[in-house]
């Protein structure tokens, strides 16, 4: 496949390849940041219900309020990011300062709050969760947007985003590997204390890794310094139909996020031990090896077709798993390993497809709006996690889950249904959307050529 390098803008340093150190640093920021995302995404509901004593229904309301605010707040933040420039670049300055805020707010979210009334705990939980979402946006949007200004070459960008997704999944996977053992070791019989101290240890570990992401990255694509208004953001979003399709596909992570939130319950009650989360974490880390073949495959096959193949396989594997059942821990983990490998492989494909819509917006509106585009990914990601958290609370209520008690056969069977089969619905939706998706690498290269010709005329 002919790459976009042929049509690169004269403002791009096309002869300078991205260094291995730069790839590693970009990977590292995503890895460190998503240790926070993994902790909040996997454990905050369990922390609220089983440690703070907040009801699942009340936790669902917290998630709903937080995401309603994000719908207003995220585009506003992205508009500011698309306007500001500094001597360090357009997006790199955020990577210099936000790691400190991400680490602090994540630790604050897991304070055990001993001695506070139920109402005070609910208010505190809601406030800190909303603040975590805002801070995470100011860290995550510049991180993903940075990939679009490090290179405009389609293959280089795919490689960058592959490393970013590898960091994301590795960071999220590290949480279950270390968090439960750390919490049990540091907290002893006090699980609330253990959760808090384990969070402190993991965020202290993540902080310097994130900071290195600023040090060794470089912005090469020079966007025009234009003022971006909220009306421009609305125009960019309205004009970018491919972005909406990709974000629908990305939002389907909600089904997998539900299983991620329920894994600790599934391992504790269905398979008999919460410590199995560590094995799940190791499997999640190992599943990242699939990332290494994505850039190579992307040279031969269209990302659309690769994604359709992966999600079709996921549907088949999950139906087989549900038919087999969960009586064997070993067999369950074999199916978990296969489905995790397929799931992680979708990450770099979806993010690469989203990044290619930036040039689509630039052609339609005259402005790149990288932050606006990637704020859509950040908002959609947080929305899927929040809806998953809220849905998980409702699911636990519906299946008659009782904290710290032996569960009924109905509860266990329905828990397994959600874990094994529900994500297949998300894969089916992705398959349908991709079938009708028409903005592929061929269309992207044509648009890059048109942008190149436009810039030559303007010189």
XYZ file of C-alpha atoms in Angstrom:
459
model
C 0.000 0.000 0.000
C 1.350 3.419 -0.932
C 1.917 5.484 2.189
C 1.100 9.113 2.828
C 4.796 10.057 3.067
C 4.737 10.764 -0.669
C 2.238 13.537 -0.081
C 3.739 14.955 3.090
C 3.382 18.619 3.844
C 6.433 20.823 3.268
C 6.167 21.773 6.940
C 6.972 18.202 7.995
C 10.490 16.939 8.608
C 9.946 13.899 6.398
C 13.587 12.816 6.374
C 13.761 12.457 10.125
C 12.513 9.072 11.283
C 11.100 8.633 14.758
C 13.808 7.249 17.027
C 13.402 4.067 19.103
C 13.865 6.171 22.253
C 10.933 8.303 21.156
C 8.700 5.283 20.616
C 9.690 3.965 24.056
C 8.945 7.300 25.742
C 5.589 7.609 24.021
C 4.760 4.069 25.104
C 5.833 4.903 28.663
C 3.480 7.838 29.090
C 0.486 5.745 28.056
C 1.667 2.905 30.296
C 1.997 5.095 33.387
C -1.207 7.017 32.747
C -3.245 3.847 32.265
C -2.112 2.391 35.563
C -4.430 5.078 36.931
C -7.117 4.245 34.372
C -6.852 0.544 35.195
C -7.174 1.141 38.927
C -10.239 3.345 38.584
C -11.829 1.277 35.825
C -11.335 -2.098 37.506
C -11.622 -1.370 41.219
C -13.485 1.852 41.935
C -16.944 0.221 41.886
C -15.793 -2.588 44.187
C -14.139 0.051 46.421
C -17.366 2.056 46.587
C -19.665 -0.905 47.295
C -17.583 -3.287 49.418
C -15.296 -0.846 51.255
C -17.078 2.510 51.492
C -20.504 0.879 51.728
C -22.028 2.933 48.917
C -24.900 1.156 47.163
C -24.463 0.002 43.564
C -27.371 2.238 42.547
C -25.770 5.315 44.153
C -22.455 4.509 42.435
C -24.302 4.373 39.114
C -25.641 7.876 39.727
C -22.092 9.123 40.387
C -20.933 7.708 37.049
C -23.907 9.215 35.218
C -23.342 12.707 36.661
C -19.615 12.541 35.905
C -20.144 11.634 32.259
C -22.870 14.245 31.802
C -20.378 16.852 32.950
C -17.703 15.388 30.642
C -20.035 15.888 27.660
C -19.823 19.634 28.363
C -16.321 19.858 29.753
C -14.235 17.722 27.367
C -14.928 19.685 24.136
C -14.238 22.938 26.004
C -10.862 21.654 27.211
C -10.012 20.354 23.740
C -10.820 23.747 22.187
C -8.338 25.391 24.535
C -5.683 22.789 23.710
C -6.148 23.358 19.971
C -5.517 27.085 20.525
C -2.475 27.156 22.803
C 1.119 26.792 21.616
C 4.366 27.076 23.552
C 8.096 26.716 22.990
C 7.714 23.031 23.843
C 5.051 22.551 21.169
C 1.297 22.250 21.094
C 0.755 19.086 23.165
C 4.059 18.178 24.841
C 3.750 20.778 27.660
C 0.796 18.867 29.109
C 2.957 15.752 29.372
C 5.358 17.735 31.546
C 2.907 18.744 34.273
C -0.163 16.492 34.206
C 1.529 13.327 35.559
C 1.657 14.916 39.030
C -2.068 15.705 38.989
C -2.997 12.254 37.661
C -1.013 10.538 40.418
C -2.442 12.698 43.207
C -6.103 12.469 42.190
C -5.891 8.685 41.718
C -4.542 8.295 45.258
C -7.204 10.624 46.628
C -9.965 8.545 44.973
C -9.013 5.514 47.078
C -8.949 7.114 50.524
C -10.798 4.700 52.872
C -12.671 7.568 54.629
C -12.904 5.834 58.000
C -15.251 7.647 60.384
C -17.225 9.603 57.791
C -20.994 9.295 57.509
C -22.523 7.466 54.514
C -23.670 10.797 53.053
C -20.200 12.338 53.397
C -18.645 9.287 51.745
C -21.085 9.545 48.836
C -20.375 13.255 48.306
C -16.608 12.711 48.576
C -16.698 9.776 46.159
C -18.727 11.742 43.633
C -16.540 14.835 43.834
C -13.229 13.011 43.526
C -14.456 10.794 40.698
C -15.600 13.820 38.677
C -12.298 15.593 39.366
C -10.374 12.483 38.310
C -12.243 12.507 34.989
C -11.401 16.166 34.339
C -7.723 15.730 35.157
C -7.491 12.576 33.089
C -8.901 14.456 30.085
C -6.190 17.133 30.302
C -3.602 14.348 30.312
C -5.099 11.919 27.819
C -6.229 14.225 25.001
C -2.756 15.788 24.492
C -1.158 12.344 24.726
C -3.165 10.902 21.845
C -3.107 14.167 19.892
C 0.684 14.165 20.069
C 0.822 11.131 17.751
C -0.743 13.216 14.963
C 1.998 15.881 15.122
C 4.939 13.524 15.600
C 4.406 12.265 12.035
C 1.949 12.504 9.156
C 3.261 9.347 7.529
C 0.477 6.743 7.749
C 2.821 3.843 8.614
C 4.803 5.831 11.187
C 1.583 7.018 12.761
C 0.201 3.474 12.888
C 3.408 2.357 14.589
C 3.197 5.214 17.099
C -0.401 4.466 17.948
C 0.415 0.774 18.213
C 3.020 1.595 20.856
C 0.526 3.898 22.565
C -2.092 1.162 22.714
C 0.504 -1.285 23.925
C 1.234 1.108 26.768
C -2.474 1.519 27.487
C -3.169 -2.193 27.734
C 0.063 -2.896 29.626
C -0.762 -0.180 32.168
C -4.318 -1.398 32.629
C -3.106 -5.004 32.872
C -0.472 -4.173 35.493
C -3.183 -3.212 37.960
C -4.674 -6.685 38.440
C -1.208 -8.272 38.428
C 0.021 -6.222 41.381
C -2.904 -4.421 42.972
C -4.673 -7.220 44.849
C -1.441 -8.839 46.152
C -0.133 -5.422 47.190
C -3.404 -4.512 48.881
C -3.489 -7.793 50.806
C 0.160 -7.468 51.852
C 0.083 -3.796 52.828
C -3.370 -3.740 54.387
C -3.547 -7.101 56.123
C -7.068 -7.495 57.448
C -7.900 -3.856 56.642
C -8.828 -4.009 52.951
C -9.557 -0.269 52.783
C -6.074 0.568 54.018
C -4.640 -1.987 51.600
C -6.401 -0.437 48.596
C -5.119 3.012 49.531
C -1.497 1.999 50.126
C -1.389 -0.159 46.993
C -2.634 2.827 44.974
C 0.099 5.017 46.450
C 2.798 2.492 45.520
C 1.570 2.053 41.950
C 1.214 5.779 41.281
C 4.666 6.541 42.704
C 5.943 3.899 40.285
C 3.987 5.405 37.348
C 4.972 9.057 37.870
C 8.595 9.056 36.575
C 7.628 6.839 33.643
C 5.021 9.386 32.576
C 7.412 12.301 32.983
C 9.877 10.640 30.617
C 7.206 10.863 27.913
C 7.733 14.608 27.743
C 11.502 14.420 27.704
C 12.099 12.298 24.608
C 9.243 13.116 22.209
C 9.218 15.661 19.388
C 6.515 17.487 17.430
C 7.170 17.603 13.669
C 3.859 18.587 12.060
C 3.474 22.336 12.430
C -0.194 23.262 12.589
C -1.145 26.877 11.825
C -1.531 29.029 14.920
C -5.209 29.857 14.637
C -7.683 30.615 17.362
C -10.138 27.777 17.876
C -13.609 28.676 19.092
C -16.288 26.366 20.414
C -18.146 26.987 17.155
C -15.092 25.645 15.312
C -15.158 22.555 17.500
C -18.823 22.013 16.701
C -18.137 22.511 12.991
C -15.236 20.050 13.058
C -17.326 17.406 14.808
C -20.266 17.906 12.460
C -18.075 17.655 9.359
C -16.277 14.491 10.397
C -18.612 11.575 9.671
C -15.806 8.963 9.647
C -14.865 10.067 13.170
C -18.370 9.291 14.400
C -18.248 5.806 12.905
C -14.872 5.090 14.519
C -16.074 6.429 17.870
C -19.117 4.134 17.716
C -16.714 1.242 17.239
C -14.569 2.537 20.107
C -17.595 2.979 22.353
C -18.335 -0.726 21.989
C -15.524 -1.166 24.526
C -18.376 -0.619 26.989
C -19.257 -4.314 26.762
C -15.705 -5.365 27.545
C -15.483 -2.726 30.275
C -18.481 -4.311 31.976
C -16.632 -7.607 32.103
C -13.503 -5.837 33.361
C -15.482 -4.317 36.214
C -17.052 -7.705 36.995
C -13.853 -9.745 36.762
C -13.008 -9.264 40.427
C -16.504 -10.522 41.324
C -16.286 -13.419 38.821
C -12.901 -14.588 40.084
C -13.927 -14.194 43.724
C -17.260 -16.002 43.590
C -17.404 -18.119 40.404
C -13.810 -19.324 40.308
C -13.188 -19.133 44.057
C -10.362 -16.629 44.565
C -9.807 -12.910 44.067
C -6.090 -13.690 43.716
C -6.841 -15.044 40.242
C -6.936 -11.391 39.174
C -3.130 -11.583 39.149
C -3.234 -14.372 36.572
C -5.695 -12.324 34.542
C -3.293 -9.394 34.677
C -0.419 -11.542 33.429
C -2.610 -12.777 30.566
C -3.526 -9.180 29.735
C 0.145 -8.208 29.618
C 0.997 -11.218 27.462
C -1.831 -10.403 25.066
C 0.009 -7.217 24.117
C 2.408 -9.276 21.991
C -0.230 -9.126 19.282
C 0.558 -5.433 18.895
C 3.912 -6.200 17.308
C 2.311 -7.670 14.197
C -0.272 -4.908 13.669
C 2.078 -2.438 11.847
C 3.315 -5.256 9.599
C -0.186 -6.435 8.771
C -1.306 -2.835 8.175
C 1.169 -2.656 5.278
C -0.629 -5.511 3.512
C -4.249 -5.292 4.641
C -6.701 -2.490 5.243
C -7.384 -1.798 8.905
C -11.112 -2.078 8.242
C -10.772 -5.668 7.046
C -8.395 -6.598 9.866
C -10.840 -5.275 12.448
C -13.778 -7.129 10.897
C -11.844 -10.395 10.996
C -10.882 -9.947 14.648
C -14.388 -9.147 15.900
C -15.895 -12.039 13.918
C -13.438 -14.425 15.587
C -14.306 -12.942 18.985
C -17.997 -13.738 18.488
C -17.263 -17.368 17.576
C -14.843 -17.928 20.493
C -17.240 -16.446 23.046
C -20.164 -18.581 21.916
C -17.962 -21.669 22.299
C -16.828 -20.543 25.775
C -20.387 -19.997 26.950
C -21.323 -23.467 25.690
C -18.383 -25.073 27.533
C -19.072 -23.310 30.865
C -16.799 -22.215 33.729
C -16.451 -25.382 35.826
C -12.753 -25.655 34.919
C -10.540 -22.748 35.983
C -7.878 -23.764 33.445
C -10.315 -23.907 30.520
C -11.811 -20.582 31.575
C -8.397 -18.944 31.464
C -7.674 -20.425 28.033
C -10.771 -18.691 26.677
C -9.929 -15.522 28.606
C -6.451 -15.505 27.037
C -7.809 -15.900 23.495
C -10.485 -13.221 23.886
C -8.010 -10.811 25.509
C -5.578 -11.282 22.614
C -8.338 -10.443 20.137
C -9.556 -7.489 22.208
C -6.130 -5.880 22.596
C -5.486 -6.195 18.851
C -8.458 -3.902 18.142
C -6.923 -0.982 20.080
C -4.216 0.214 17.664
C -6.483 -0.356 14.675
C -9.269 1.837 16.074
C -6.909 4.596 17.237
C -5.084 4.631 13.885
C -8.367 4.927 12.034
C -9.386 7.807 14.293
C -6.066 9.605 13.731
C -6.584 9.432 9.967
C -9.827 11.410 10.319
C -7.820 14.482 11.398
C -6.846 15.169 7.793
C -10.477 14.620 6.784
C -11.517 17.444 9.114
C -8.658 19.651 7.896
C -9.800 19.249 4.287
C -13.417 20.053 5.161
C -12.863 22.954 7.596
C -9.308 24.202 7.008
C -8.303 23.429 10.619
C -6.672 20.269 11.942
C -8.337 20.245 15.395
C -6.281 17.290 16.675
C -7.367 17.834 20.268
C -11.025 18.010 19.284
C -10.766 14.682 17.465
C -8.951 12.916 20.273
C -11.143 14.477 22.937
C -13.843 12.425 21.249
C -11.813 9.316 21.979
C -11.147 10.380 25.565
C -14.786 11.265 26.188
C -16.020 8.073 24.527
C -13.539 6.011 26.534
C -14.596 7.568 29.832
C -18.254 7.346 28.806
C -17.892 3.632 28.116
C -16.172 3.101 31.473
C -18.836 5.112 33.308
C -21.748 3.391 31.595
C -20.029 0.079 32.244
C -19.694 1.003 35.908
C -23.319 2.075 36.104
C -24.515 -0.954 34.168
C -22.409 -3.194 36.375
C -24.102 -1.790 39.434
C -27.489 -2.428 37.886
C -26.435 -5.920 36.792
C -25.239 -6.788 40.290
C -28.564 -5.600 41.669
C -30.546 -7.519 39.039
C -28.709 -10.818 39.608
C -29.183 -10.487 43.405
C -25.506 -10.043 44.268
C -24.846 -9.843 48.031
C -21.460 -8.401 49.108
C -19.260 -10.699 51.188
C -21.770 -13.588 51.063
C -22.043 -16.906 49.226
C -23.893 -16.299 45.940
C -26.841 -18.282 44.582
C -26.561 -20.462 41.464
C -28.665 -17.906 39.564
C -26.248 -15.122 40.488
C -23.203 -17.169 39.479
C -24.718 -18.298 36.175
C -25.760 -14.785 35.201
C -22.337 -13.467 36.185
C -20.786 -15.959 33.771
C -23.265 -15.011 31.034
C -22.145 -11.382 31.262
C -18.432 -12.236 31.397
C -18.437 -14.714 28.521
C -21.175 -13.645 26.126
C -22.018 -9.954 26.551
C -18.853 -8.664 24.776
C -19.917 -10.655 21.697
C -22.723 -8.112 21.282
C -20.140 -5.336 21.078
C -18.191 -7.303 18.473
C -21.364 -7.771 16.424
C -22.060 -4.016 16.432
C -18.464 -3.345 15.380
C -18.774 -5.837 12.545
C -21.901 -4.114 11.223
C -20.421 -0.596 11.456
C -17.202 -1.642 9.723
C -19.132 -3.332 6.935
C -20.554 0.061 5.928
C -17.376 2.082 6.713
C -15.848 3.542 3.547
C -13.029 5.881 4.715
C -9.995 3.611 4.316
C -6.282 4.136 3.637
C -6.973 4.863 -0.044
C -9.253 7.793 0.773
C -6.819 9.027 3.433
C -3.920 9.193 0.946
C -6.043 11.124 -1.539
C -6.943 13.665 1.152
C -3.287 14.090 2.209
C -2.422 14.778 -1.445
C -5.172 17.404 -1.680
C -3.947 19.086 1.515
C -0.423 19.130 0.115
C -1.639 20.767 -3.084
C -3.656 23.327 -1.093
C -0.603 24.322 0.959
C 1.494 24.694 -2.183
C -1.099 27.069 -3.642
C -1.126 29.131 -0.432
C 2.651 29.606 -0.423
